[in-house]
Coordinates of C-alpha atoms and ligand atoms in Angstrom, one line a residue:
X1 CA -6.3 9.4 158.5
X2 CA -4.1 11.3 160.6
X3 CA -6.2 12.8 164.0
X4 CA -4.7 15.9 164.5
X5 CA -7.6 18.4 165.6
X6 CA -9.8 17.0 168.6
X7 CA -12.4 16.9 166.3
X8 CA -14.4 13.9 166.3
X9 CA -15.0 12.4 162.0
X10 CA -17.2 9.6 161.2
X11 CA -16.3 7.1 158.7
X12 CA -18.4 5.5 156.3
X13 CA -16.5 2.6 154.0
X14 CA -18.1 0.8 151.1
X15 CA -16.8 -2.8 152.8
X16 CA -15.7 -3.2 148.4
X17 CA -13.9 -0.7 148.4
X18 CA -12.0 -1.4 151.5
X19 CA -11.7 -5.1 150.1
X20 CA -10.3 -4.1 147.6
X21 CA -7.6 -1.8 149.0
X22 CA -6.7 -4.8 151.3
X23 CA -6.1 -7.0 148.4
X24 CA -3.3 -4.4 147.1
X25 CA 0.1 -6.4 147.8
X26 CA 3.3 -5.3 148.3
X27 CA 4.9 -8.0 147.7
X28 CA 3.3 -8.4 144.5
X29 CA 4.4 -4.5 144.0
X30 CA 8.0 -5.2 144.9
X31 CA 8.1 -8.6 142.4
X32 CA 6.8 -5.7 139.4
X33 CA 9.3 -3.1 140.3
X34 CA 12.3 -5.6 140.6
X35 CA 10.8 -6.8 137.0
X36 CA 11.1 -3.3 135.1
X37 CA 14.5 -3.0 136.8
X38 CA 15.9 -6.0 134.8
X39 CA 15.3 -4.4 131.8
X40 CA 18.7 -3.0 132.6
X41 CA 17.2 0.8 131.2
X42 CA 14.1 2.0 129.7
X43 CA 15.6 4.7 128.2
X44 CA 13.1 6.3 125.2
X45 CA 16.5 5.5 122.8
X46 CA 17.2 2.2 124.1
X47 CA 16.7 -1.2 122.7
X48 CA 13.1 -1.8 121.4
X49 CA 13.7 -5.7 119.9
X50 CA 15.5 -7.1 122.8
X51 CA 13.5 -9.7 124.7
X52 CA 15.2 -8.8 127.9
X53 CA 17.1 -5.4 127.7
X54 CA 15.9 -2.2 127.3
X55 CA 12.2 -0.3 126.8
X56 CA 10.7 -2.2 123.9
X57 CA 11.0 -5.3 126.3
X58 CA 9.4 -3.4 128.8
X59 CA 6.0 -2.1 127.6
X60 CA 5.6 -6.0 125.9
X61 CA 6.0 -7.2 129.3
X62 CA 3.8 -4.3 131.0
X63 CA 1.2 -5.3 128.5
X64 CA 1.2 -9.0 128.4
X65 CA 0.7 -8.1 132.8
X66 CA -2.2 -6.0 131.6
X67 CA -4.0 -8.6 129.6
X68 CA -3.7 -11.5 131.8
X69 CA -6.5 -9.6 133.2
X70 CA -8.6 -9.5 130.5
X71 CA -10.9 -12.8 131.5
X72 CA -11.6 -11.8 135.1
X73 CA -12.9 -9.2 133.6
X74 CA -15.1 -10.6 131.4
X75 CA -13.7 -9.5 128.5
X76 CA -14.3 -5.8 129.4
X77 CA -11.2 -5.1 130.0
X78 CA -9.4 -4.3 126.6
X79 CA -5.3 -4.3 126.3
X80 CA -3.8 -2.0 123.6
X81 CA 0.0 0.0 122.6
X82 CA -0.8 3.4 121.7
X83 CA 2.6 4.0 119.4
X84 CA 3.7 8.0 118.4
X85 CA 6.8 9.9 116.8
X86 CA 8.8 11.7 118.3
X87 CA 12.7 13.2 118.5
X88 CA 14.1 14.8 115.4
X89 CA 17.2 17.2 114.8
X90 CA 18.2 19.0 117.3
X91 CA 15.7 17.8 120.5
X92 CA 16.4 15.8 123.3
X93 CA 15.7 13.2 121.1
X94 CA 17.9 13.5 118.1
X95 CA 16.5 11.1 116.3
X96 CA 12.7 9.9 115.1
X97 CA 12.0 7.1 117.1
X98 CA 8.5 5.1 117.4
X99 CA 7.4 5.0 121.4
X100 CA 4.3 3.2 122.7
X101 CA 2.2 3.5 125.2
X102 CA 0.3 0.5 127.0
X103 CA -3.1 1.1 127.8
X104 CA -5.7 -0.9 129.7
X105 CA -8.8 0.0 129.1
X106 CA -11.7 -0.9 132.0
X107 CA -14.9 -0.6 130.2
X108 CA -17.6 0.8 132.6
X109 CA -21.0 -1.1 133.1
X110 CA -23.5 1.7 132.7
X111 CA -23.7 2.3 128.7
X112 CA -25.6 6.0 129.9
X113 CA -22.6 6.7 131.5
X114 CA -19.3 8.1 129.0
X115 CA -17.5 9.1 131.6
X116 CA -13.8 8.6 131.7
X117 CA -11.3 7.8 134.7
X118 CA -7.8 7.9 133.8
X119 CA -4.6 6.7 136.0
X120 CA -0.8 7.0 134.7
X121 CA 2.4 6.2 135.5
X122 CA 5.5 6.4 133.1
X123 CA 7.5 3.1 132.3
X124 CA 10.4 5.2 130.4
X125 CA 13.6 5.5 132.8
X126 CA 17.1 7.6 132.4
X127 CA 20.4 7.6 134.1
X128 CA 22.7 10.4 134.9
X129 CA 23.0 11.8 131.1
X130 CA 19.7 12.4 129.3
X131 CA 20.8 10.5 126.2
X132 CA 22.2 7.6 127.9
X133 CA 20.3 4.9 126.6
X134 CA 22.5 1.7 127.6
X135 CA 24.1 2.6 130.7
X136 CA 22.1 1.4 133.9
X137 CA 18.7 3.2 134.5
X138 CA 16.6 0.7 136.8
X139 CA 14.1 3.6 137.8
X140 CA 13.0 1.3 140.4
X141 CA 10.9 4.3 141.8
X142 CA 10.8 6.9 138.9
X143 CA 8.8 5.1 138.0
X144 CA 9.1 1.7 138.4
X145 CA 6.9 2.1 141.7
X146 CA 4.0 3.9 139.5
X147 CA 4.0 1.8 137.0
X148 CA 3.5 -1.1 139.4
X149 CA 1.1 0.3 141.2
X150 CA -1.1 0.9 138.4
X151 CA -0.5 -3.4 137.2
X152 CA -2.1 -3.7 140.7
X153 CA -4.6 -1.4 140.1
X154 CA -5.5 -3.5 137.3
X155 CA -5.5 -6.5 138.6
X156 CA -8.0 -5.9 141.5
X157 CA -10.0 -3.4 139.5
X158 CA -10.7 -6.0 136.8
X159 CA -12.9 -8.6 138.9
X160 CA -15.1 -5.9 139.9
X161 CA -17.4 -3.9 138.4
X162 CA -18.0 -0.3 138.0
X163 CA -20.4 2.8 136.2
X164 CA -17.7 4.5 134.3
X165 CA -14.6 3.9 132.4
X166 CA -11.0 3.5 134.0
X167 CA -8.1 3.8 132.0
X168 CA -5.0 2.5 133.2
X169 CA -1.8 3.5 131.3
X170 CA 1.9 3.4 131.0
X171 CA 3.4 5.8 129.4
X172 CA 6.9 6.3 127.1
X173 CA 8.6 9.6 126.7
X174 CA 8.1 11.3 130.1
X175 CA 12.1 11.9 131.0
X176 CA 12.1 13.2 127.6
X177 CA 9.4 16.2 127.3
X178 CA 6.1 14.5 128.6
X179 CA 5.9 12.8 124.7
X180 CA 3.3 10.2 125.5
X181 CA 1.3 11.8 128.3
X182 CA 0.8 14.8 125.6
X183 CA 0.3 12.2 122.8
X184 CA -2.7 10.6 124.8
X185 CA -4.1 14.0 126.2
X186 CA -4.2 15.3 122.0
X187 CA -6.3 12.2 121.6
X188 CA -8.1 12.9 123.7
X189 CA -9.1 16.3 123.4
X190 CA -9.6 15.0 119.3
X191 CA -12.2 13.0 120.6
X192 CA -14.1 14.7 122.8
X193 CA -13.5 12.2 125.7
X194 CA -15.8 13.0 128.6
X195 CA -12.7 12.3 131.0
X196 CA -13.5 13.8 134.3
X197 CA -10.0 13.3 136.3
X198 CA -6.8 12.4 135.4
X199 CA -3.9 10.8 137.9
X200 CA -0.7 10.5 137.4
X201 CA 1.4 8.7 139.5
X202 CA 5.0 9.4 139.5
X203 CA 7.7 8.8 142.0
X204 CA 5.2 7.2 145.0
X205 CA 7.6 5.3 146.5
X206 CA 10.4 7.0 148.2
X207 CA 10.5 8.3 151.3
X208 CA 13.8 9.1 152.9
X209 CA 15.0 12.4 152.2
X210 CA 18.6 13.2 151.0
X211 CA 20.3 15.6 152.6
X212 CA 17.7 17.1 155.5
X213 CA 17.7 12.9 156.3
X214 CA 13.8 12.5 157.1
X215 CA 12.4 8.9 157.2
X216 CA 8.6 8.7 157.1
X217 CA 6.1 7.4 155.3
X218 CA 2.7 8.7 156.4
X219 CA 3.2 11.7 154.0
X220 CA 2.2 11.7 150.7
X221 CA 1.6 14.7 148.0
X222 CA -0.8 15.7 145.3
X223 CA -0.1 18.5 143.2
X224 CA -3.0 20.3 141.2
X225 CA -2.8 23.3 139.0
X226 CA -4.9 27.0 141.2
X227 CA -5.7 28.8 138.2
X228 CA -5.8 26.7 135.2
X229 CA -4.0 26.3 132.3
X230 CA -6.5 25.8 130.3
X231 CA -8.9 29.0 130.7
X232 CA -11.9 30.2 128.6
X233 CA -13.0 33.7 128.8
X234 CA -16.0 32.9 130.9
X235 CA -14.2 30.8 133.0
X236 CA -11.8 33.4 133.9
X237 CA -14.1 35.9 134.5
X238 CA -16.1 33.6 136.7
X239 CA -12.9 32.9 138.3
X240 CA -12.5 36.1 139.0
X241 CA -16.1 37.2 140.1
X242 CA -16.3 33.9 142.9
X243 CA -12.7 34.4 144.1
X244 CA -12.4 31.1 142.6
X245 CA -8.4 30.8 142.3
X246 CA -8.2 27.9 144.9
X247 CA -11.2 26.4 143.6
X248 CA -9.9 25.0 140.0
X249 CA -11.4 21.7 139.1
X250 CA -8.3 20.3 139.7
X251 CA -8.0 21.4 143.8
X252 CA -11.5 20.2 143.9
X253 CA -9.9 16.9 142.7
X254 CA -7.3 17.3 145.0
X255 CA -9.6 17.8 148.1
X256 CA -11.6 14.3 147.0
X257 CA -8.8 12.3 147.0
X258 CA -6.9 13.4 150.2
X259 CA -10.9 12.8 151.9
X260 CA -11.0 9.5 149.7
X261 CA -7.6 8.4 150.5
X262 CA -7.4 9.1 154.1
X263 CA -10.8 7.4 154.5
X264 CA -9.7 3.7 153.7
X265 CA -6.2 3.8 153.7
X266 CA -4.9 4.4 157.4
X267 CA -1.8 5.7 158.2
X268 CA -1.0 8.2 155.2
X269 CA -1.8 11.8 155.9
X270 CA -2.7 12.9 151.8
X271 CA -0.6 16.6 152.1
X272 CA -2.5 19.1 149.1
X273 CA 0.4 21.2 147.4
X274 CA -1.3 24.5 145.8
X275 CA 0.7 24.3 142.9
X276 CA 1.0 22.1 139.8
X277 CA 4.0 20.7 140.2
X278 CA 7.4 21.0 142.0
X279 CA 8.8 24.6 141.8
X280 CA 9.9 24.7 138.0
X281 CA 9.3 21.0 136.5
X282 CA 6.4 19.3 135.2
X283 CA 5.1 15.7 135.0
X284 CA 2.6 14.1 132.8
X285 CA -0.5 15.4 134.5
X286 CA 0.7 18.8 132.9
X287 CA -0.4 17.6 129.1
X288 CA -3.8 17.1 130.3
X289 CA -4.1 19.9 132.3
X290 CA -3.7 21.7 129.0
X291 CA -5.7 20.4 127.6
X292 CA -8.6 21.6 129.6
X293 CA -9.0 17.8 131.7
X294 CA -8.8 18.1 135.7
X295 CA -5.1 16.4 136.2
X296 CA -3.2 15.4 139.6
X297 CA 0.3 14.7 140.5
X298 CA 0.7 12.3 143.2
X299 CA 4.4 11.8 144.6
X300 CA 6.0 11.3 147.3
X301 CA 6.6 13.8 149.8
X302 CA 10.6 13.7 150.3
X303 CA 12.6 13.0 147.4
X304 CA 16.2 11.7 147.5
X305 CA 18.3 13.3 145.2
X306 CA 21.6 11.0 145.2
X307 CA 19.1 8.4 143.3
X308 CA 16.9 10.2 140.9
X309 CA 18.3 10.1 137.4
X310 CA 21.5 9.0 139.1
X311 CA 23.7 5.9 137.1
X312 CA 23.8 3.7 140.3
X313 CA 27.8 3.5 141.5
X314 CA 29.0 4.7 144.8
X315 CA 30.4 8.1 145.5
X316 CA 31.6 9.6 148.7
X317 CA 30.8 6.6 150.3
X318 CA 26.9 6.9 149.8
X319 CA 25.1 4.6 146.9
X320 CA 23.5 6.4 144.3
X321 CA 21.2 5.4 141.5
X322 CA 17.2 4.6 141.6
X323 CA 17.5 0.6 143.0
X324 CA 15.2 -1.7 144.5
X325 CA 16.3 -1.7 147.2
X326 CA 15.6 1.4 148.4
X327 CA 11.9 1.5 147.5
X328 CA 9.9 1.4 150.3
X329 CA 7.5 -1.1 149.4
X330 CA 4.6 -0.6 152.1
X331 CA 4.8 2.9 151.0
X332 CA 3.8 2.4 147.7
X333 CA 1.0 -0.5 148.6
X334 CA -0.6 2.8 151.0
X335 CA 0.0 5.2 148.3
X336 CA -1.6 2.7 145.6
X337 CA -4.3 1.9 148.0
X338 CA -5.4 5.9 148.2
X339 CA -5.5 6.2 144.4
X340 CA -7.6 2.5 144.2
X341 CA -10.1 3.8 146.5
X342 CA -10.4 7.2 144.7
X343 CA -11.0 5.8 141.5
X344 CA -13.4 3.5 142.4
X345 CA -15.2 5.9 144.5
X346 CA -15.5 8.3 141.7
X347 CA -16.2 5.1 139.5
X348 CA -19.4 4.5 141.6
X349 CA -20.6 8.5 141.9
X350 CA -23.2 9.6 140.2
X351 CA -22.3 12.3 137.9
X352 CA -21.4 15.9 139.4
X353 CA -25.2 18.3 140.0
X354 CA -24.9 21.1 136.9
X355 CA -25.6 24.9 136.8
X356 CA -24.4 25.2 140.1
X357 CA -24.4 28.6 141.9
X358 CA -25.1 30.3 144.7
X359 CA -28.1 33.0 144.7
X360 CA -27.2 36.7 145.0
X361 CA -30.7 38.7 144.4
X362 CA -30.2 40.1 148.0
X363 CA -28.1 41.2 150.8
X364 CA -28.3 38.2 153.6
X365 CA -25.8 36.6 156.2
X366 CA -28.1 32.9 154.8
X367 CA -26.0 31.8 152.1
X368 CA -28.7 30.1 149.5
X369 CA -27.4 27.6 146.9
X370 CA -29.2 26.1 143.3
X371 CA -28.1 23.3 141.5
X372 CA -29.6 20.9 138.9
X373 CA -29.6 17.0 138.9
X374 CA -27.7 15.1 136.9
X375 CA -28.7 14.3 133.4
X376 CA -26.8 11.2 133.2
X377 CA -26.0 8.1 134.9
X378 CA -28.0 7.0 138.3
X379 CA -30.0 9.4 140.1
X380 CA -28.1 10.7 143.4
X381 CA -30.1 9.7 146.6
X382 CA -28.9 13.8 147.8
X383 CA -26.0 16.4 147.6
X384 CA -23.5 17.9 150.3
X385 CA -22.9 20.5 150.6
X386 CA -19.1 21.8 151.5
X387 CA -18.2 24.7 153.3
X388 CA -14.6 26.1 154.3
X389 CA -13.5 29.7 155.6
X390 CA -11.6 31.2 152.9
X391 CA -8.2 30.5 154.6
X392 CA -8.7 26.7 155.1
X393 CA -7.4 24.8 152.4
X394 CA -9.7 22.0 152.9
X395 CA -13.2 21.5 153.4
X396 CA -14.8 21.5 156.7
X397 CA -18.0 20.8 156.6
X398 CA -20.6 18.7 154.9
X399 CA -23.7 18.7 155.1
X400 CA -26.7 16.6 153.7
X401 CA -29.4 17.3 151.7
X402 CA -32.2 16.7 149.3
X403 CA -33.7 18.6 146.7
X404 CA -32.2 20.8 144.8
X405 CA -32.3 23.7 146.8
X406 CA -29.9 24.7 150.3
X407 CA -30.0 27.8 152.8
X408 CA -27.2 27.5 155.1
X409 CA -27.4 30.0 158.4
X410 CA -23.6 31.6 156.7
X411 CA -22.6 34.1 154.4
X412 CA -20.7 33.3 151.3
X413 CA -18.9 36.2 152.4
X414 CA -17.2 34.4 154.8
X415 CA -17.1 30.7 153.5
X416 CA -15.9 28.8 150.6
X417 CA -18.9 26.3 149.0
X418 CA -18.8 23.6 147.2
X419 CA -21.7 20.7 146.4
X420 CA -21.5 16.8 145.8
X421 CA -23.9 14.3 144.3
X422 CA -24.2 11.4 146.6
X423 CA -25.2 7.5 146.0
X424 CA -26.8 5.6 149.0
X425 CA -23.9 3.9 149.2
X426 CA -22.0 6.9 150.1
X427 CA -19.8 7.3 147.1
X428 CA -19.5 11.2 146.0
X429 CA -18.5 13.3 142.7
X430 CA -16.0 15.6 143.0
X431 CA -17.6 19.0 144.7
X432 CA -18.3 21.3 141.9
X433 CA -17.8 25.0 143.0
X434 CA -20.6 27.0 142.2
X435 CA -20.9 30.0 140.6
X436 CA -23.1 33.1 140.8
X437 CA -27.1 32.4 140.2
X438 CA -28.4 34.4 137.8
X439 CA -30.9 37.1 139.9
X440 CA -34.2 36.2 137.8
X441 CA -33.6 32.6 139.2
X442 CA -33.6 33.7 142.8
X443 CA -36.8 32.8 145.3
X444 CA -39.7 35.4 145.1
X445 CA -40.3 34.8 148.8
Ligands
ZN1 ZN1 9.1 10.6 136.5

């Protein structure tokens, strides 16, 4: 955590999560990025049947790397391909092609827990031309860095037990239209899967900017949507009623990543960006948002446009191309740590409280919040009431309470509130933004 104010903060860490974060190896990450680069190109129209070149060699290798962890997981880790067809006349992929995503599922140990947490990166790469399927497209940072982080997380987390199920994805098709992620999001919706959170890691290893020449590996961005891409009429009405446009589920999750990531990883400032993605651009979390899931993107703070989507060459004395020597592996390690801490904390946490509301029965300068205990999973030891001034981006106060109602001497007009479940070891659920508790529920005293 970067301390910028005079305020003290107490950090309680779960020693098991800390240990896992400390096991992340930047040497292993570098090895894996270099291996991914060795396939020459991972273009979506590149070779699928060559043992050492092209996208097929890449997905086969990732699958075999995932599979190495099955034994250590006592069989809880399941690894498979998910295959889908894309392309056709007039499309960016002009002929039909079958692509594969590589999916590793670490089954939760609590049979009552149907929650799923998804972490994703894309395995495909591209260089200057959209349709160049044979030129060198190393994709070391985009998105070798994300895939290498996921390989590390599978390696470390498969040896541990979590209540919830964790799905690790290396998807294809991103560079030509987010196809692999779209396929997974649509399928998840059709199967009615209880995905409570999805993190897309796309470009998490470049720490220096082009043009502005900033070098900084202590900041990383988390992009989250404000007004959700998917909203029912009821959700829209409640958002307007509560002025909740800065408290979408994705945004609460982004705040959760900031708090949890900075709790476990040193020298990193998780910077919340209040937009779904970079200006006019998208990523693999977007199809999940569109299907109504809670999904965000983790991305480096500074991008280098001499390297992204460029065929490696020296141009005007500048080495262009997304080469492995330009990835900051210490930075990838930290960003992988943020992912690990977030997923582990969430996969061990109680379910969120339900029917969370602010009681509006009478005019008062205090705020009374009411909620119900989750019906599934471990029983929470208590709840945190979170609060912040309406102009603040992140939560400012966190008050531990027990029971199913709390009154705090702060006006609901001047603050936003959130409610989290928490267990005895301090694992919190994502915070829930309360709606309005019905008048007839108001206490009569
Ligand atoms: Zn990318």
